[in-house]
PDB file of C-alpha atoms in Angstrom:
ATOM      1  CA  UNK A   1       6.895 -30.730 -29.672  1.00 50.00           C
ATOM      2  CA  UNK A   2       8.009 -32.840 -32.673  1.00 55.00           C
ATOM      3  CA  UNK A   3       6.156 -33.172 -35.859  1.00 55.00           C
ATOM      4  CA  UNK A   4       5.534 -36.584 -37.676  1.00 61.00           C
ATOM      5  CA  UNK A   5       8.134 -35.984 -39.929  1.00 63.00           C
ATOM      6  CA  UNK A   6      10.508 -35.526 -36.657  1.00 62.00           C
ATOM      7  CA  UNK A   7      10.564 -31.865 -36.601  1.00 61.00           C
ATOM      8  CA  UNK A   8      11.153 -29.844 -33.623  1.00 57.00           C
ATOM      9  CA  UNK A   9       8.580 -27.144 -33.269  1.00 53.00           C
ATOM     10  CA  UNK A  10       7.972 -24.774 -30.660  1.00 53.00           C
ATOM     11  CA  UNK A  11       4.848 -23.517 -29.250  1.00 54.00           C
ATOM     12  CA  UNK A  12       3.554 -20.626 -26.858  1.00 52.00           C
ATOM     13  CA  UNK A  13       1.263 -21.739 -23.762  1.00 53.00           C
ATOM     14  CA  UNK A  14      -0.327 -19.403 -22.479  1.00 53.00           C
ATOM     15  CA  UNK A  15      -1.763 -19.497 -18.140  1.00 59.00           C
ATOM     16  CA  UNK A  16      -4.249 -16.134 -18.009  1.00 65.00           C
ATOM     17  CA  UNK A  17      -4.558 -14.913 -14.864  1.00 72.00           C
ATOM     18  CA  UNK A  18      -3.594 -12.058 -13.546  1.00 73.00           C
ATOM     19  CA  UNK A  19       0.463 -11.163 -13.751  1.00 73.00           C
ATOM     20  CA  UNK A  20       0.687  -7.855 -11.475  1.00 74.00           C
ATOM     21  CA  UNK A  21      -1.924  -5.966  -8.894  1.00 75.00           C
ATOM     22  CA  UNK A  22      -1.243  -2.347  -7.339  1.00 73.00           C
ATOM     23  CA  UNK A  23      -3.200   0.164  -6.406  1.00 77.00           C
ATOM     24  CA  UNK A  24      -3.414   3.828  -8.538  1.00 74.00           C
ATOM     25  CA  UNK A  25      -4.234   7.111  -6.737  1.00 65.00           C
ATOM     26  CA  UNK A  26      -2.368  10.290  -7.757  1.00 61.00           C
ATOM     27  CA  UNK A  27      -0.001  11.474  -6.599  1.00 63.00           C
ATOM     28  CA  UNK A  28       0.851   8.771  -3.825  1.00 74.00           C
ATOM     29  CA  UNK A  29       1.455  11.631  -1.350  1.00 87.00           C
ATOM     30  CA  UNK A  30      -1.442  12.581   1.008  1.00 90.00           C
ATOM     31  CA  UNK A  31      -1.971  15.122   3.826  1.00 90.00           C
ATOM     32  CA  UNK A  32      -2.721  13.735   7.265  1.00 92.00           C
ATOM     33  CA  UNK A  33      -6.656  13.856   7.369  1.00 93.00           C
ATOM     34  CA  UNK A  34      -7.302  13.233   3.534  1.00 92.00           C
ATOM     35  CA  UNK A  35      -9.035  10.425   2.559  1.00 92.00           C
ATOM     36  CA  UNK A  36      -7.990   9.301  -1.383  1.00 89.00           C
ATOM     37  CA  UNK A  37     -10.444   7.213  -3.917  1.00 87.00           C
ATOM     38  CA  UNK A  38      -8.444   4.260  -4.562  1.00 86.00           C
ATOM     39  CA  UNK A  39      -8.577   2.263  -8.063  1.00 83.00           C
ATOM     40  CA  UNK A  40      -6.812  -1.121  -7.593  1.00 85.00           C
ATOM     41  CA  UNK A  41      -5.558  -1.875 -11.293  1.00 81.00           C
ATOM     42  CA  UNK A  42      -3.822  -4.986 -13.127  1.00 81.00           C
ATOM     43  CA  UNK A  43      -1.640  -6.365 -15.887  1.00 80.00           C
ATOM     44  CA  UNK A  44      -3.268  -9.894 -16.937  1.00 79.00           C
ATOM     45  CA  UNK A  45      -2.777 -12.182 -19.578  1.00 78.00           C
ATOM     46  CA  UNK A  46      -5.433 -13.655 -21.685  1.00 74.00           C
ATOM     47  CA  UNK A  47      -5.772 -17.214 -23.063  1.00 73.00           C
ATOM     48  CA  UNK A  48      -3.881 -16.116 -26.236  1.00 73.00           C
ATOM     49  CA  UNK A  49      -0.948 -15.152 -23.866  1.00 74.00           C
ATOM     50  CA  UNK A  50      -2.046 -11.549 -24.786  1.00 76.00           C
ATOM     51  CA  UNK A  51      -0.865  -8.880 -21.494  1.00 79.00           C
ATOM     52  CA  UNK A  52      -3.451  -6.579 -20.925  1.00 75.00           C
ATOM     53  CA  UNK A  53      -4.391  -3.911 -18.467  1.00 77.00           C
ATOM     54  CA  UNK A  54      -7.532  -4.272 -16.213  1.00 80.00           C
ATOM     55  CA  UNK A  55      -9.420  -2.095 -13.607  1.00 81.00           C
ATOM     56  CA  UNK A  56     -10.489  -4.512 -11.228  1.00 81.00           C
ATOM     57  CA  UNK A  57     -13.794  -3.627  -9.195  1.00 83.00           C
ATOM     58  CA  UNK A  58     -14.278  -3.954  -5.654  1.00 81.00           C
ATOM     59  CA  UNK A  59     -15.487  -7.094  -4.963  1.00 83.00           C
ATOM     60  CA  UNK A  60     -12.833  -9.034  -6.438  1.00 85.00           C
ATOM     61  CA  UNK A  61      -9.812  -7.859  -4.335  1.00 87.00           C
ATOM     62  CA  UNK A  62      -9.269  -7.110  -0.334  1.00 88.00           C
ATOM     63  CA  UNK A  63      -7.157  -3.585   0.126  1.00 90.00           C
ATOM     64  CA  UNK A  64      -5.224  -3.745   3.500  1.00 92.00           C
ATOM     65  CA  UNK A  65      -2.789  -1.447   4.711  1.00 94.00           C
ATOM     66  CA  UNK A  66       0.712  -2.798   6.474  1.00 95.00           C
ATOM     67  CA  UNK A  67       0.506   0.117   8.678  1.00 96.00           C
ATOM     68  CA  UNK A  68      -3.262   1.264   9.866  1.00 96.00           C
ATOM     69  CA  UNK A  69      -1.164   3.649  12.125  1.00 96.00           C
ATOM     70  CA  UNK A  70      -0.283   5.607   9.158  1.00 95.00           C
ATOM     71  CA  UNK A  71      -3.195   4.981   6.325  1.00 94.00           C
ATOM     72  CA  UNK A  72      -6.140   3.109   7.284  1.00 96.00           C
ATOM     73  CA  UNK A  73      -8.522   1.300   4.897  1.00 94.00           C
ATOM     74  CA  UNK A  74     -12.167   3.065   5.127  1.00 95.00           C
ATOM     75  CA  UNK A  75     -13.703   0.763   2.223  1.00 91.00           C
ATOM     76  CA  UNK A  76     -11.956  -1.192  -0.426  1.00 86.00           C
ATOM     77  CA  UNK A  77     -12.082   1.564  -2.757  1.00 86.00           C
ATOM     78  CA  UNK A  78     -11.187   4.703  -0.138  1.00 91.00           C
ATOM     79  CA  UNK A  79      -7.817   5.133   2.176  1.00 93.00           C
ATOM     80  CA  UNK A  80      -7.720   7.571   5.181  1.00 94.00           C
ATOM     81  CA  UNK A  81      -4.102   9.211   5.949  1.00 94.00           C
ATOM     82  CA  UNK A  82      -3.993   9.069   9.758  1.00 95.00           C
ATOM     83  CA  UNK A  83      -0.129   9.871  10.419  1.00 94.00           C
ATOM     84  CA  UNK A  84       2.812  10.685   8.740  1.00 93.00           C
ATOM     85  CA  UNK A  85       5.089   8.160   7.413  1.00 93.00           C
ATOM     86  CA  UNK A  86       5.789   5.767   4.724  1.00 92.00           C
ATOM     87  CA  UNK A  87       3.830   2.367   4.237  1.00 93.00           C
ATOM     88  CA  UNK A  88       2.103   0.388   1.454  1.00 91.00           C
ATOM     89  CA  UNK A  89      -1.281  -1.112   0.935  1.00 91.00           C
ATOM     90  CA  UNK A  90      -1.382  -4.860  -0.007  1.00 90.00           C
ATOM     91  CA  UNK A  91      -4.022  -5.545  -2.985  1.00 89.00           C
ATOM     92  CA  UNK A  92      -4.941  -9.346  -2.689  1.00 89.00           C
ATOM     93  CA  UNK A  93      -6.945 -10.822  -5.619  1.00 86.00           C
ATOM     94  CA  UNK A  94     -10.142 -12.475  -3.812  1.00 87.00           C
ATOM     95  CA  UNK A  95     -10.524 -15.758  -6.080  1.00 85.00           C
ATOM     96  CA  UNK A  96      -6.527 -15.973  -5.584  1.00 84.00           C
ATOM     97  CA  UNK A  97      -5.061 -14.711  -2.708  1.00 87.00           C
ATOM     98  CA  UNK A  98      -1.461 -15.823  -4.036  1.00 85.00           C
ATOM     99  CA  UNK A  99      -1.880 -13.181  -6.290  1.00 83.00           C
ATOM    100  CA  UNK A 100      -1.415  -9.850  -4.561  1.00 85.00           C
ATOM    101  CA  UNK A 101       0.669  -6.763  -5.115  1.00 85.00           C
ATOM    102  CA  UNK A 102       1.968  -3.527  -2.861  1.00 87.00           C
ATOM    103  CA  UNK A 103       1.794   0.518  -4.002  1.00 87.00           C
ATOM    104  CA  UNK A 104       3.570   2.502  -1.809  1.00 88.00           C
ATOM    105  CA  UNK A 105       2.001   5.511  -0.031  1.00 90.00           C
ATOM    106  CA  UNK A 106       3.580   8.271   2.009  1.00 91.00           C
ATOM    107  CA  UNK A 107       1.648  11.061   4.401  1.00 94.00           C
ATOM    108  CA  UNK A 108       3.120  14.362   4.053  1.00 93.00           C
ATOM    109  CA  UNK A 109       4.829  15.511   7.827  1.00 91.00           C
ATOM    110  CA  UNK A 110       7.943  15.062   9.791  1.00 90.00           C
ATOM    111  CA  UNK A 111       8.825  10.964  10.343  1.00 86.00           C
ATOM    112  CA  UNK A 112      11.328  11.006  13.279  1.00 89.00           C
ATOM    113  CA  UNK A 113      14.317  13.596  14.368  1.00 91.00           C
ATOM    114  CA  UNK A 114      17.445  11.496  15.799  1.00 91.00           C
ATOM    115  CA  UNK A 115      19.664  13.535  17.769  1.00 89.00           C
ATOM    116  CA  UNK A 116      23.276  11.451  18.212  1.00 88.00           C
ATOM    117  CA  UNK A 117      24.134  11.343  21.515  1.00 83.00           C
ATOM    118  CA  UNK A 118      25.978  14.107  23.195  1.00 81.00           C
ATOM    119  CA  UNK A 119      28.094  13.408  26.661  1.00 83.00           C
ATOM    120  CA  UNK A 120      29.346  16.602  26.309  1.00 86.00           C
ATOM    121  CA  UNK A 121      31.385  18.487  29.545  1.00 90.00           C
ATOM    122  CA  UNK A 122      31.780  22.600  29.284  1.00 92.00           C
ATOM    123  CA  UNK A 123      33.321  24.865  31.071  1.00 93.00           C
ATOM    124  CA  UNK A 124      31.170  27.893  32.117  1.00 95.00           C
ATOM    125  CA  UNK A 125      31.563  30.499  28.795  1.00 95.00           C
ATOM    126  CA  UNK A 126      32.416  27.123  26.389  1.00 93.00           C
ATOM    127  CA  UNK A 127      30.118  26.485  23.324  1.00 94.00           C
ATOM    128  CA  UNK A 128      29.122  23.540  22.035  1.00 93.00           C
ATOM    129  CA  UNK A 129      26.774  23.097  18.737  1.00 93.00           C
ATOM    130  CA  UNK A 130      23.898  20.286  18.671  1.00 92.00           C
ATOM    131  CA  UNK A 131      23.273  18.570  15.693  1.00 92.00           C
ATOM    132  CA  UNK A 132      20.039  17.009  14.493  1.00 92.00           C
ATOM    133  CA  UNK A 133      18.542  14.306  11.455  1.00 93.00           C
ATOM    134  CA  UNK A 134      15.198  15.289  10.310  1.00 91.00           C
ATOM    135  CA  UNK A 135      13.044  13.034   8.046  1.00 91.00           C
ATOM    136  CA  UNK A 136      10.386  14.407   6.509  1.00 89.00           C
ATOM    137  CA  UNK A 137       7.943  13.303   3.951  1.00 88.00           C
ATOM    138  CA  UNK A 138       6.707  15.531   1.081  1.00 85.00           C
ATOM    139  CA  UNK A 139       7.522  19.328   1.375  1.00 82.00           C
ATOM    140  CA  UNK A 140       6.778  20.186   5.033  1.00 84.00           C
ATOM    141  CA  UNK A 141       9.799  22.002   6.548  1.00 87.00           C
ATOM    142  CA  UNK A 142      13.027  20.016   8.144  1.00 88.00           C
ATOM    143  CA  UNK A 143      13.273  23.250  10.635  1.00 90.00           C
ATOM    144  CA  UNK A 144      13.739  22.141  14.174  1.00 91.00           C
ATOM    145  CA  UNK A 145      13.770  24.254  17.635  1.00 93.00           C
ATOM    146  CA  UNK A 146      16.048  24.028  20.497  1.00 94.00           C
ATOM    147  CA  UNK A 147      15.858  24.728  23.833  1.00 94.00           C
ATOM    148  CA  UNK A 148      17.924  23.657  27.508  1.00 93.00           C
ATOM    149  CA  UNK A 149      15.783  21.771  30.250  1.00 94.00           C
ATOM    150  CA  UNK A 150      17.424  24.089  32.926  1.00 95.00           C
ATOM    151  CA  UNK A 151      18.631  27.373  31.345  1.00 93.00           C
ATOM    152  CA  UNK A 152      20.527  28.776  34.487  1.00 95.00           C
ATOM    153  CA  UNK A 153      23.296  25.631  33.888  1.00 95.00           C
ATOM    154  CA  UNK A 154      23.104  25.901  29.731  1.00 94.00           C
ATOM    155  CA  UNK A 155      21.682  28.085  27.407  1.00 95.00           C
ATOM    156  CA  UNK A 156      20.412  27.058  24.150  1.00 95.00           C
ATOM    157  CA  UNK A 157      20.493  29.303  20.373  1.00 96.00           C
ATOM    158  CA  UNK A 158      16.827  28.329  19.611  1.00 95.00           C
ATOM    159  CA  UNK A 159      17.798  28.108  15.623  1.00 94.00           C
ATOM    160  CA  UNK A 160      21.434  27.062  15.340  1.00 94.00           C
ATOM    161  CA  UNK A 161      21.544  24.683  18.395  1.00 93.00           C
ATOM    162  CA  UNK A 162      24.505  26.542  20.180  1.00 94.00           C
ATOM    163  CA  UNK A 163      24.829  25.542  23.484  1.00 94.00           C
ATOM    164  CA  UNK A 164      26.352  27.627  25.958  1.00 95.00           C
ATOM    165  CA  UNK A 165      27.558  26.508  29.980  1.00 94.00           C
ATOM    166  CA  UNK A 166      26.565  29.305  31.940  1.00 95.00           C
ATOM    167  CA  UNK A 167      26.488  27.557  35.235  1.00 94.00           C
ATOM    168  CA  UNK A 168      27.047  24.523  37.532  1.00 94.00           C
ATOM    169  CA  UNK A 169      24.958  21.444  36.562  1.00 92.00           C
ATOM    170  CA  UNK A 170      23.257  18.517  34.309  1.00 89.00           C
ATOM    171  CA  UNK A 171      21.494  19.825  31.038  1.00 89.00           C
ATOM    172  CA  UNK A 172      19.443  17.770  28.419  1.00 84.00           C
TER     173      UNK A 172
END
């Protein structure tokens, strides 16, 4: 803006609205079965261009998961862990749905094991050791046991994943 005298001046303008959604429940990791209270909180920005922190009730957002087949939404204020895994809940602002945010939520337990591909041929009295990934979420325990689909061709250490050819044959 310029003033009558023709000096430049600069002003603040200032849009309220809402500036950031997500959703607060602590800690973030839950135990398949639990169901968590869920407060769905905001950073917003008043007419003065003032940022402020809200606690938004339930009627004025919509709490969905992006993956029911992990945590499902019971009520807008309550989450159920169903599996383990990683996913988020979306928090979308009912009067504007272009204003939405994501908190990310994990259920404690074991996510996958990948086993790389073995094409493996032994000798009857060669070893060979297995090797697994194991992803777990939270503090549950990466510990994985082995065993041979047809123990008179291959023997498998239960712990270590030693495999020994003690006969003739296919093994998985």
């Amino acid at each position: 803006a310029t003033t009558s005298e023709g000096e430049r001046v600069c002003g603040k303008v200032a849009v309220p609205g809402i500036v950031r959604l997500y959703a607060e429940f602590t800690p973030a990791l839950l135990r398949k079965g639990e169901q968590r209270e869920v407060r769905v909180r905001g950073d917003m920005i008043n007419s003065y261009g003032e940022l402020y922190f809200a606690t938004f009730s339930s009627n004025e957002y919509t709490l969905t998961s992006e993956n029911p087949d992990i945590v499902r939404v019971l009520s807008p204020t309550k989450v159920l862990a169903v599996a383990s895994g990683r996913t988020s809940l979306k928090i979308t602002n009912t009067q504007d749905p272009s204003r939405s945010g994501h908190t990310a939520v994990e259920v404690e337990g074991v996510v996958g094991i990948t086993v790389p591909p073995v094409a493996k041929i032994l000798k009857v009295g060669e070893k060979h050791t297995l090797t697994a990934n194991v992803d777990v979420v939270g503090s549950v325990s990466s510990e994985i046991s082995w065993s041979s689909s047809n123990s008179t061709v291959a023997r498998v250490n239960s712990k270590t994943g030693e495999v020994t050819a003690v006969g003739v044959g296919e093994v998985e």
